[in-house]
Short mmCIF file of C-alpha atoms and ligand atoms in Angstrom, two decimals:
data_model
loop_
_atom_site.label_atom_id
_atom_site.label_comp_id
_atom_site.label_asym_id
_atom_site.label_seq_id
_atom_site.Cartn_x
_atom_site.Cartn_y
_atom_site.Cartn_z
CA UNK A 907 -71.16 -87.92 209.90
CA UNK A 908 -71.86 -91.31 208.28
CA UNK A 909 -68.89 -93.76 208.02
CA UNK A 910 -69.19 -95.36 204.75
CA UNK A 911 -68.18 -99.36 204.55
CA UNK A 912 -66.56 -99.78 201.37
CA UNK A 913 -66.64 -102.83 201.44
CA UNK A 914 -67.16 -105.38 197.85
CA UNK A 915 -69.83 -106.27 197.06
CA UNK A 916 -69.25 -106.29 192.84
CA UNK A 917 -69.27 -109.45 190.78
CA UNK A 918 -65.96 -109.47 190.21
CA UNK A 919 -62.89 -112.05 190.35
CA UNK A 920 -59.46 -111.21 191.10
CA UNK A 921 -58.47 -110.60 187.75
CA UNK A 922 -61.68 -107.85 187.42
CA UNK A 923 -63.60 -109.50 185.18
CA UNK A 924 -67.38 -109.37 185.77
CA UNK A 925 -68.28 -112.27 184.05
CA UNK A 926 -66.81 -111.96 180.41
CA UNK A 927 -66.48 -108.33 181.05
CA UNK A 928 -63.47 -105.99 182.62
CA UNK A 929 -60.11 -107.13 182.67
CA UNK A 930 -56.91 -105.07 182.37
CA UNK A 931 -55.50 -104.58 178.89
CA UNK A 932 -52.97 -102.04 179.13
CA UNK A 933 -49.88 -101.38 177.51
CA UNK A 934 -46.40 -103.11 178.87
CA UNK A 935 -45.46 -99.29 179.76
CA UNK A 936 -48.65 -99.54 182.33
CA UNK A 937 -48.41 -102.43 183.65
CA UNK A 938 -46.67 -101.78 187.17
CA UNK A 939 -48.89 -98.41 187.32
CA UNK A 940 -52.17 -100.57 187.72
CA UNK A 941 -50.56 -103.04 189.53
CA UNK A 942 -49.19 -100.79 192.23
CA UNK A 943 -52.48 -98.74 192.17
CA UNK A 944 -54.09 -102.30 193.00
CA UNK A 945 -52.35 -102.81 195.78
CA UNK A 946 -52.11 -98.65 197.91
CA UNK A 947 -55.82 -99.15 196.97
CA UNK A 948 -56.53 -102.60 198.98
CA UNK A 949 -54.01 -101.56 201.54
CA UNK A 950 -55.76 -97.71 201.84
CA UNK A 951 -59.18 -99.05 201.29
CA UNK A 952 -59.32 -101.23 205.23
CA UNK A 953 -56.96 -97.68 206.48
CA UNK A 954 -59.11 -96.23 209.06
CA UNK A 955 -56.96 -92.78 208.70
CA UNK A 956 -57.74 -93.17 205.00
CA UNK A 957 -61.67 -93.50 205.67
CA UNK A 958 -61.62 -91.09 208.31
CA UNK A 959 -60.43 -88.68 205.81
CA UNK A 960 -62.73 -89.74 203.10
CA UNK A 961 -65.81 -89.74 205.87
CA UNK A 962 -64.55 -86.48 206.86
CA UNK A 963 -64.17 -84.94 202.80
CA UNK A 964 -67.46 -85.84 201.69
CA UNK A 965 -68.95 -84.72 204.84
CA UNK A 966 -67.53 -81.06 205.40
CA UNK A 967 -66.61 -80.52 202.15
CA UNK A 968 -69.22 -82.27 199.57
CA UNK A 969 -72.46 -81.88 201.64
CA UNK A 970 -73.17 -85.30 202.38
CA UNK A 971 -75.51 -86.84 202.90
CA UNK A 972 -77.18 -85.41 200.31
CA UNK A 973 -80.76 -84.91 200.13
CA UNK A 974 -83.21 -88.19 199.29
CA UNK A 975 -86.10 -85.72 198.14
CA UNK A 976 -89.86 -86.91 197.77
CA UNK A 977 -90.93 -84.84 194.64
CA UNK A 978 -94.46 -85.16 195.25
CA UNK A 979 -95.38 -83.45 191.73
CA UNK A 980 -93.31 -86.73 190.06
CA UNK A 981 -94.85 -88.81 192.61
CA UNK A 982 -98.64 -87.49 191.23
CA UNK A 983 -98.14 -87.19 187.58
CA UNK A 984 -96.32 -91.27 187.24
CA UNK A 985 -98.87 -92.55 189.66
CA UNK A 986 -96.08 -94.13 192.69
CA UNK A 987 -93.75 -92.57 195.03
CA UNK A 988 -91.10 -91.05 193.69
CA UNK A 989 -87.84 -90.12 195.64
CA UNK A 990 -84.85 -88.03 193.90
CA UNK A 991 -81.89 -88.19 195.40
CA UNK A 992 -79.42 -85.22 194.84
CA UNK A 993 -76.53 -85.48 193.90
CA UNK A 994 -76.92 -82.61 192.19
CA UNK A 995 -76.82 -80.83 195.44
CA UNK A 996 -72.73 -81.92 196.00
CA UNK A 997 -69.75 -79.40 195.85
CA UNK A 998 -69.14 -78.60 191.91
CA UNK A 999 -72.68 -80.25 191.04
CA UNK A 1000 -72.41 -84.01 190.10
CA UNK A 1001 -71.65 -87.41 191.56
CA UNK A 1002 -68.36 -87.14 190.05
CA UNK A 1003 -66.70 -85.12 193.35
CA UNK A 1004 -67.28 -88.36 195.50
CA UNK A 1005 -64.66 -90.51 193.16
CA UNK A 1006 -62.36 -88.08 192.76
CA UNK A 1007 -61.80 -87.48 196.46
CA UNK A 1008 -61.37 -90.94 196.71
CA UNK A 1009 -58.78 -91.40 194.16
CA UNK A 1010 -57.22 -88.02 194.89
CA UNK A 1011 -56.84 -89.66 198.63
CA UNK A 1012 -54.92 -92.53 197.27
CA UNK A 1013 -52.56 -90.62 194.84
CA UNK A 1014 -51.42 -88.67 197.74
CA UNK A 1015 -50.90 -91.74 199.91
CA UNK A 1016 -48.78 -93.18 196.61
CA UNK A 1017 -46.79 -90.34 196.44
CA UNK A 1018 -48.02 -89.00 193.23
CA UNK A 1019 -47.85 -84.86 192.77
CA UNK A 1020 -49.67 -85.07 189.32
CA UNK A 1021 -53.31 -85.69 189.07
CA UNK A 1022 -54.49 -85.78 185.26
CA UNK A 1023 -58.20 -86.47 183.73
CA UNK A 1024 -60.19 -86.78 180.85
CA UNK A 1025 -63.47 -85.42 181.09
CA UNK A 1026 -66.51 -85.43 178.73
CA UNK A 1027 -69.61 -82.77 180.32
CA UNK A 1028 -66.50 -80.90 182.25
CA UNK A 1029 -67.87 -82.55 185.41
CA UNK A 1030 -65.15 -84.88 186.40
CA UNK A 1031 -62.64 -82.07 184.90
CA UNK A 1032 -63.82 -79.34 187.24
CA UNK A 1033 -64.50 -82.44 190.39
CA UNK A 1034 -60.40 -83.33 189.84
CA UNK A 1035 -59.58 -79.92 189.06
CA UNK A 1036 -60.93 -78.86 192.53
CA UNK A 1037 -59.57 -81.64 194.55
CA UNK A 1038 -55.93 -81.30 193.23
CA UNK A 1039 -56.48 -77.75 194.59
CA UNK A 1040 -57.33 -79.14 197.55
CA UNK A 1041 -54.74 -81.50 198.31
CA UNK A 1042 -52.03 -79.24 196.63
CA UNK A 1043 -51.81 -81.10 193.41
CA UNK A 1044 -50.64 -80.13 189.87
CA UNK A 1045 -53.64 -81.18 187.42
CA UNK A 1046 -54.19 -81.29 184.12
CA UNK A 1047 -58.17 -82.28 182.13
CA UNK A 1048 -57.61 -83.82 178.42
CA UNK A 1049 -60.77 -82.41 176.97
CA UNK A 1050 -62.31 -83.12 173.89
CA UNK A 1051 -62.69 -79.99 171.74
CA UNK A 1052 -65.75 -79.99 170.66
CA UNK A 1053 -66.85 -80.41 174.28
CA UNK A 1054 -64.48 -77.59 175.27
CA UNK A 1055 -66.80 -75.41 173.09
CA UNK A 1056 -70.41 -77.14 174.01
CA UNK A 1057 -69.18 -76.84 177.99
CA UNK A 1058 -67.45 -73.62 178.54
CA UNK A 1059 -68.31 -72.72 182.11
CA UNK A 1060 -66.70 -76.02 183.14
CA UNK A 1061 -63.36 -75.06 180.76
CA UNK A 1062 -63.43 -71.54 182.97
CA UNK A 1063 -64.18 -73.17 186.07
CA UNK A 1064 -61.15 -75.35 185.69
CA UNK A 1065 -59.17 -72.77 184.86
CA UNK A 1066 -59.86 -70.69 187.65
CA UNK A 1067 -58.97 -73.94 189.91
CA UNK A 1068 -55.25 -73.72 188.19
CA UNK A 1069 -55.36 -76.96 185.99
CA UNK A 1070 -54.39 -76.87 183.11
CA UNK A 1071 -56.64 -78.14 180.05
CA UNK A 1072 -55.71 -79.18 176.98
CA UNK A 1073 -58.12 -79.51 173.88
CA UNK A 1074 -58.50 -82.94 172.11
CA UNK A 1075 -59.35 -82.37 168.35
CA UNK A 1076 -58.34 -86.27 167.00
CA UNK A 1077 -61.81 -88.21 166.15
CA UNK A 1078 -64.73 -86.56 166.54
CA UNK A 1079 -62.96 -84.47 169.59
CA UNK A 1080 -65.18 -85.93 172.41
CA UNK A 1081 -64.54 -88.09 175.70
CA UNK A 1082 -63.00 -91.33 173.78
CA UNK A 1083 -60.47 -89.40 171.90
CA UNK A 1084 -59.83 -87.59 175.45
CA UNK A 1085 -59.31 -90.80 177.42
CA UNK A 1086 -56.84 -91.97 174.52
CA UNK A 1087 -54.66 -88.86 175.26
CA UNK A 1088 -55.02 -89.12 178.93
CA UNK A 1089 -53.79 -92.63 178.41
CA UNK A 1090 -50.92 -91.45 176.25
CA UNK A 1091 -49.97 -88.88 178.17
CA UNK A 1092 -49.85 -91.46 181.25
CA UNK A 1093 -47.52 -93.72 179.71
CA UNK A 1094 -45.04 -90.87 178.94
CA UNK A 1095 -44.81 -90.20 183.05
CA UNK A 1096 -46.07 -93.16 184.49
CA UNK A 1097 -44.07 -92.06 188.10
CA UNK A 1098 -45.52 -88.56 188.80
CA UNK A 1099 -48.58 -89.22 187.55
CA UNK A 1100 -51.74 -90.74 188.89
CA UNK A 1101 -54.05 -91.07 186.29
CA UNK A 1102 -57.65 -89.96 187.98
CA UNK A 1103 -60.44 -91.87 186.04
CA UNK A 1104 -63.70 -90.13 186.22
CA UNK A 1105 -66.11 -93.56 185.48
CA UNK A 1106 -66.66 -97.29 186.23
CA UNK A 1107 -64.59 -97.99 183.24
CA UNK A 1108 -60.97 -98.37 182.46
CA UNK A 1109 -58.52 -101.42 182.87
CA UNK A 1110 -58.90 -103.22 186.34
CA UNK A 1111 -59.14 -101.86 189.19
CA UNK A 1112 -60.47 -98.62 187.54
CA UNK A 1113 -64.11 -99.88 187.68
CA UNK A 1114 -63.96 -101.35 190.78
CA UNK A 1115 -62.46 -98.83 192.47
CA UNK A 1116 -64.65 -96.08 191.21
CA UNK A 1117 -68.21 -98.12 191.95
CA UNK A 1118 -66.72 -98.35 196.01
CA UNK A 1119 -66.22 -94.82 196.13
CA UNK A 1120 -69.35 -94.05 194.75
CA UNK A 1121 -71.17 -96.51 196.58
CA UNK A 1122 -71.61 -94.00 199.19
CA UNK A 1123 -74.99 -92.99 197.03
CA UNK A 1124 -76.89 -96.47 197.75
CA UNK A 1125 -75.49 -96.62 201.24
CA UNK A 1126 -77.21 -93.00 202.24
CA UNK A 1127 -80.64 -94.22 200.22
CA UNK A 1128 -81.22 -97.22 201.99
CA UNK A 1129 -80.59 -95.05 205.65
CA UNK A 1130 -82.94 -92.79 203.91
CA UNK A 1131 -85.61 -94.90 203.24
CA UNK A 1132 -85.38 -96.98 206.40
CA UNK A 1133 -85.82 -93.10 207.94
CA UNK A 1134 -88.93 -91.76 205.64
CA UNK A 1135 -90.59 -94.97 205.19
CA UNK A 1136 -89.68 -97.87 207.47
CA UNK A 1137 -87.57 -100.13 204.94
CA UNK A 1138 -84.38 -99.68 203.02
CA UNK A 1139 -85.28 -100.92 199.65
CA UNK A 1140 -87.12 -99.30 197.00
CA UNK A 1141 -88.90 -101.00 194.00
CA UNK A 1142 -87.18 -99.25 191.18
CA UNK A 1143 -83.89 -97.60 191.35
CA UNK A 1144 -83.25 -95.60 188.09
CA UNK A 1145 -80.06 -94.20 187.05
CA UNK A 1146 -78.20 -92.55 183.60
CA UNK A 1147 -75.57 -94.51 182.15
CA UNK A 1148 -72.57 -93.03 180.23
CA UNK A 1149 -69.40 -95.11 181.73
CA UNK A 1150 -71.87 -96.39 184.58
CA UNK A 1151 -70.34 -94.89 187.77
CA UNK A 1152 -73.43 -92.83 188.95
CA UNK A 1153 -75.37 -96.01 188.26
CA UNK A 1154 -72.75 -98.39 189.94
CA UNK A 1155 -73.21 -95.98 192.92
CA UNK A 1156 -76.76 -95.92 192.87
CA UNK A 1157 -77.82 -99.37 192.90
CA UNK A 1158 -74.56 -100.65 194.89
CA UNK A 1159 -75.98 -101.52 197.95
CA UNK A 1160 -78.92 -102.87 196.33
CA UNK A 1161 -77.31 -105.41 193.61
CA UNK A 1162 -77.87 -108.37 195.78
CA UNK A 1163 -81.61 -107.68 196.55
CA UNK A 1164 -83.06 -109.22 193.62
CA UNK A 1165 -86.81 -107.93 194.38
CA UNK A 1166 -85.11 -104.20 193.84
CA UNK A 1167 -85.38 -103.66 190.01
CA UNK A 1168 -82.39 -102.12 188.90
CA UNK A 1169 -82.93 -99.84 185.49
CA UNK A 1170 -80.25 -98.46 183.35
CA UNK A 1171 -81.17 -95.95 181.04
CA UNK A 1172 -78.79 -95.05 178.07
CA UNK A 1173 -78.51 -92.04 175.57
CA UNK A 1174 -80.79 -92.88 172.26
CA UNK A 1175 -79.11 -90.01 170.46
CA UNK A 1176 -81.21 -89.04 167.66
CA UNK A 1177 -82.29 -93.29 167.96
CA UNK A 1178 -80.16 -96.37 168.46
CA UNK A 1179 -80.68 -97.17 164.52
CA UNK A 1180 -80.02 -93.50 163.44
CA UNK A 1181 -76.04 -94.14 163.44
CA UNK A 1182 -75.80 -91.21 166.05
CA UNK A 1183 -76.11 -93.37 169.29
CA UNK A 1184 -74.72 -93.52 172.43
CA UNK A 1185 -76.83 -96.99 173.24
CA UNK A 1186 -74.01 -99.18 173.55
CA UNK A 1187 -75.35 -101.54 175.17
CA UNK A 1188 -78.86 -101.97 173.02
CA UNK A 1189 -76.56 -102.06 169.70
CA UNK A 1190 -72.73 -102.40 170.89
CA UNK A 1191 -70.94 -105.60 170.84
CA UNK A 1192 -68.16 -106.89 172.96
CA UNK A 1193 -64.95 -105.63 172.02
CA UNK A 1194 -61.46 -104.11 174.26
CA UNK A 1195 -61.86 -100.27 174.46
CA UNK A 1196 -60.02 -98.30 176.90
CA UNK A 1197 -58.07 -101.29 178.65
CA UNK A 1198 -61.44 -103.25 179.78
CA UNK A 1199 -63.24 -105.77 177.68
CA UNK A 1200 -67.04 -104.35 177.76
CA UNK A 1201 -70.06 -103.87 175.20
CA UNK A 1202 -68.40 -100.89 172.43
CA UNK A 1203 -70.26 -99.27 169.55
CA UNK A 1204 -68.64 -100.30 166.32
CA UNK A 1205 -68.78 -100.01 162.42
CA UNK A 1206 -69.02 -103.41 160.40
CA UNK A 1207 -65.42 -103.39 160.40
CA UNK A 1208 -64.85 -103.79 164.18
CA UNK A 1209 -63.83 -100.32 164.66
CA UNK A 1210 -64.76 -97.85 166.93
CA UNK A 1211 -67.39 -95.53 166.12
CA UNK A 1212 -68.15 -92.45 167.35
CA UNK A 1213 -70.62 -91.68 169.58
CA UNK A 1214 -73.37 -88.96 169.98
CA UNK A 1215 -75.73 -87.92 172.30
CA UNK A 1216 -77.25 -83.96 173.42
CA UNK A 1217 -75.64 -84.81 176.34
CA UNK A 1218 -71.37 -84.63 176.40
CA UNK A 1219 -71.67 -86.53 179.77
CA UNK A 1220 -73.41 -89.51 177.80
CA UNK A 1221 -71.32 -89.60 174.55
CA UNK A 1222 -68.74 -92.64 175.02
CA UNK A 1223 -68.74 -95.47 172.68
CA UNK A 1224 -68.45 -98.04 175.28
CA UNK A 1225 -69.67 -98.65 178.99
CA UNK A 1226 -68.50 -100.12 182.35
CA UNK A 1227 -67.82 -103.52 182.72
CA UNK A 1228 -70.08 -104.22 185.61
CA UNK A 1229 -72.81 -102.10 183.37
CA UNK A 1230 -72.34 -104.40 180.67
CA UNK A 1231 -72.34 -107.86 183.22
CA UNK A 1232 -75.39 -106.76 184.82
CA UNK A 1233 -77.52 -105.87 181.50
CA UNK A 1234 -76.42 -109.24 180.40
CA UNK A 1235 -77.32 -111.14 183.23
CA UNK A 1236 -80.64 -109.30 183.08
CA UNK A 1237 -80.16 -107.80 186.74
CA UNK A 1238 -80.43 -104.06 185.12
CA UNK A 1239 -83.31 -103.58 182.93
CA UNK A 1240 -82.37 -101.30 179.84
CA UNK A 1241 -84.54 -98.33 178.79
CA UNK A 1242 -83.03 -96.11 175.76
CA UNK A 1243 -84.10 -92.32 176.07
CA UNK A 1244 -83.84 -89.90 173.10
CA UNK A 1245 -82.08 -86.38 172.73
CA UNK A 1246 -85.43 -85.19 172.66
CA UNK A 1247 -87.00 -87.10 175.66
CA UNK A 1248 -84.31 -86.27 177.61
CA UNK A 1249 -84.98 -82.58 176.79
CA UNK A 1250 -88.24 -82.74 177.63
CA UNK A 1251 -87.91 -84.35 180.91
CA UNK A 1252 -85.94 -81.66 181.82
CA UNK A 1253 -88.41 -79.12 181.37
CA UNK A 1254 -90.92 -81.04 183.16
CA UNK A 1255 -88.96 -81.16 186.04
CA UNK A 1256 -88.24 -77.79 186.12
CA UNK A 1257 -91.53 -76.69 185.76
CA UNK A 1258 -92.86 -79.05 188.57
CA UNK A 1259 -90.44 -79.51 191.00
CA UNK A 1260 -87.94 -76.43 190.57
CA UNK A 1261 -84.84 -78.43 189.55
CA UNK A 1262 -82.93 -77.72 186.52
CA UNK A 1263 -81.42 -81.57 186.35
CA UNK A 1264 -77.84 -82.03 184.18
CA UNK A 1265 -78.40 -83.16 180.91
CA UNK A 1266 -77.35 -86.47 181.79
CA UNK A 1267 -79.94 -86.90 184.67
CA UNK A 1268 -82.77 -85.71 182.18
CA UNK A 1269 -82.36 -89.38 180.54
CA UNK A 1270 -82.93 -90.86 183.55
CA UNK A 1271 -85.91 -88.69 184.18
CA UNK A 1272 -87.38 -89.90 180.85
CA UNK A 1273 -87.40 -93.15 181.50
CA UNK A 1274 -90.36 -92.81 184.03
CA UNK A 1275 -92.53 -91.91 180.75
CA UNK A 1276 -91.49 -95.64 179.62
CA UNK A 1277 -92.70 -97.21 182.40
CA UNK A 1278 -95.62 -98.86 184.46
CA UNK A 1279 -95.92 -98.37 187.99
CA UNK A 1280 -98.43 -99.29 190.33
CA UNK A 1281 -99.83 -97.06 193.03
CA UNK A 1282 -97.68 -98.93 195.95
CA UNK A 1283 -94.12 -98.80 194.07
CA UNK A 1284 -91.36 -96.84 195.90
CA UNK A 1285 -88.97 -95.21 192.99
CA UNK A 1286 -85.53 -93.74 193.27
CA UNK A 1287 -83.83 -91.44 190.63
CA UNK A 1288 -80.51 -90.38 191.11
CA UNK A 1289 -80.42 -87.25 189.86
CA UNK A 1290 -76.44 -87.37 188.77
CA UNK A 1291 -75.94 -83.76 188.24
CA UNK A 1292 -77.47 -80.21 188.12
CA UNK A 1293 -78.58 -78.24 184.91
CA UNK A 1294 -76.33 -74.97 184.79
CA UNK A 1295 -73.39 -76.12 182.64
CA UNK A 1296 -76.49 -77.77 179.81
CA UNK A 1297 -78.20 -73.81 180.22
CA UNK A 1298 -77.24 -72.76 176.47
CA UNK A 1299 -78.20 -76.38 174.87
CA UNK A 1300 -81.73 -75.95 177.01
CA UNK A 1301 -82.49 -72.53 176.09
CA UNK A 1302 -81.36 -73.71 172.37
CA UNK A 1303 -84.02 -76.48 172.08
CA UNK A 1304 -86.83 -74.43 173.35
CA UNK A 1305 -86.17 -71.33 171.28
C1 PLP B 181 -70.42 -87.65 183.99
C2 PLP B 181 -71.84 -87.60 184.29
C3 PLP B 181 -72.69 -88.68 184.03
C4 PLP B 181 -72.26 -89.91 183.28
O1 PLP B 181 -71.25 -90.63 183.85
P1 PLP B 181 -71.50 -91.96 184.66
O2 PLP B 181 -70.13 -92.46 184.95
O3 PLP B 181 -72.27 -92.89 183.78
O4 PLP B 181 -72.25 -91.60 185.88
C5 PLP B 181 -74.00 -88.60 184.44
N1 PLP B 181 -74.49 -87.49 185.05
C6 PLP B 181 -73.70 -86.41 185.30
C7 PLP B 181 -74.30 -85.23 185.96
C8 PLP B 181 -72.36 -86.44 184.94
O5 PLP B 181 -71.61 -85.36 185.21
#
């Protein structure tokens, strides 16, 4: 059983800005909420009962460590060595189950008997759906409904795990307008409630606390590496951004070794200039969305706009804060893949390797057709998520 450290290692200052980024701009009605959930965190976080327990969690019940796999096929066709490591592999499928055991830790410790979520793909619905069963929770997912329709196993799976979900149709009935009503509905019962984000994004400490529990990723691929091939770091590590917490966790450890190139890879939509986008940061501009100040795709007007991508995991008009510090600062590169690149790097890697990746993952997959390797390069992907919930919008697009 590894024991994960935790510790911080994020840009961030005490008021949880990452350079002009982050922040916490929340309603008065909030305000002792995130201040209180500051505090059980930095008191829980140095707890070793609370890290036992966590240790313990993602050990016997998530399946870590997962897998770093060398997919020799990948490895052939792009010309380096390519490692994926599989997080598709976890209990319910996706990154998402390592944050919300983390959080779901803490709520207990605070008392809380209410876990409630927003979720987009149904991921981090079905991940907090299943630890509020665990830790005898009441739970309830604020789901968009158009992604109620596009993700139905995930609606039935939370069902079956005796939360409650409730179908968003304000906006364009996708994760923003979900977050909005998980917010809402938080400030209505800010005591029983512990609001359970499912991303690196939110008003501080949301995005901090979501990139340390997820930094468990970067801490198993540098044991992994030091294991299979004698040093920790890779050249590339390449993740999927939609709020940035699979990337945060991926590339964690490895933020502060500068010769490890760090690549984001966001959803092109139909194209970043086709108006149906979920490139925020290629085309977004700074703005406040969701209680964090962070890069936001908006109209000429300064609204919001509404996001799109294939994948409902990917389609959020704005970004983590530490996302949008680190593009800036030039420490990620940024590679836009298409609906349509995304879909085919799915097939690919289903036909080569025997993976059906999440929707999600399948941009990060595509980026390797976007870039230049050289025979020595050591690669990560972190393959977020698994294919099975994205099975009807696969068989769709090759029909
Ligand atoms: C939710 C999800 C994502 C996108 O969220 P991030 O916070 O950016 O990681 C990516 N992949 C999978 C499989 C997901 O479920």
């Amino acid at each position: 059983m590894l024991h994960y450290p935790l510790d911080n290692l994020l840009p961030v200052d005490a008021a949880g800005y990452y350079g002009t980024y982050g922040g916490a701009f929340v309603p008065e009605a909030l305000r002792a909420n995130i201040e209180s959930l500051d505090f059980a965190f930095r008191r829980y976080v140095n707890d070793p009962d609370f890290r036992l327990e966590f240790d313990r969690l993602l050990h016997d019940y998530v399946g870590r460590p997962t897998p770093l796999y060398y997919a020799a096929k990948l490895s052939a066709k792009y010309r380096a060595t390519i490692y994926l490591k599989r997080e598709d592999l976890n209990h319910t499928g996706a990154h998402k189950i390592n944050n919300a055991i983390g959080q779901a830790l803490l709520a207990k410790r605070m008392g809380k008997s209410h876990l409630i979520a927003e979720t987009g793909a149904g991921q981090h619905g079905v991940a907090t759906a299943t630890v509020a069963a665990l830790l005898g929770m009441k739970c309830t997912v604020y789901m968009g409904a158009e992604d109620v329709r596009r993700q139905h196993p995930n609606v039935m799976r939370m069902c079956m795990l005796g939360a409650e979900v409730v179908a968003v149709s304000s906006g364009n009935a996708t994760l923003s307008n979900a977050v909005d009503a998980a917010l809402q509905a938080w400030c209505e019962n800010p005591d029983e409630m512990f609001y359970l984000i499912g991303s690196a994004v939110g008003p501080h400490p949301y995005p901090e606390i979501v990139a340390r529990f997820q930094s468990v990723i970067s801490y198993e691929i540098r044991k992994q590496l030091e294991a299979q091939l004698g040093r920790p770091t890779p050249d590339y590590v390449i993740a999927c951004i939609g709020g940035g917490s699979n990337a945060a966790g991926a590339f964690y450890h490895f933020i502060n070794d500068k010769e490890v190139k760090l690549v984001a890879v966001e959803a092109g939509g139909h194209g970043v200039d086709s108006g149906e986008t979920a490139a925020s940061l290629s085309v977004g501009k700074p703005m406040v969305l969701h209680g964090s100040r962070t890069m936001v795709l908006a109209d000429g007007m300064g609204n919001v706009s509404d996001a799109y991508s294939i994948s409902s995991g990917l389609d959020y008009p704005g970004i983590g804060p530490l996302q949008a510090y680190l593009a800036e600062q030039g420490r990620t590169e940024v590679i836009v893949a298409n609906d349509d690149e995304a879909l085919a790097a799915a097939r690919r890697l289903a036909e080569s390797e025997g993976i059906i990746p999440a929707l999600e993952s399948s941009h990060a997959l595509a980026a390797l057709e976007k870039m230049e390797f050289n025979s020595e390069d050591v690669v990560v992907v972190n393959l977020s998520g698994r294919g099975d919930k994205d099975m009807a919008t696969y068989l769709d697009s090759f029909s």
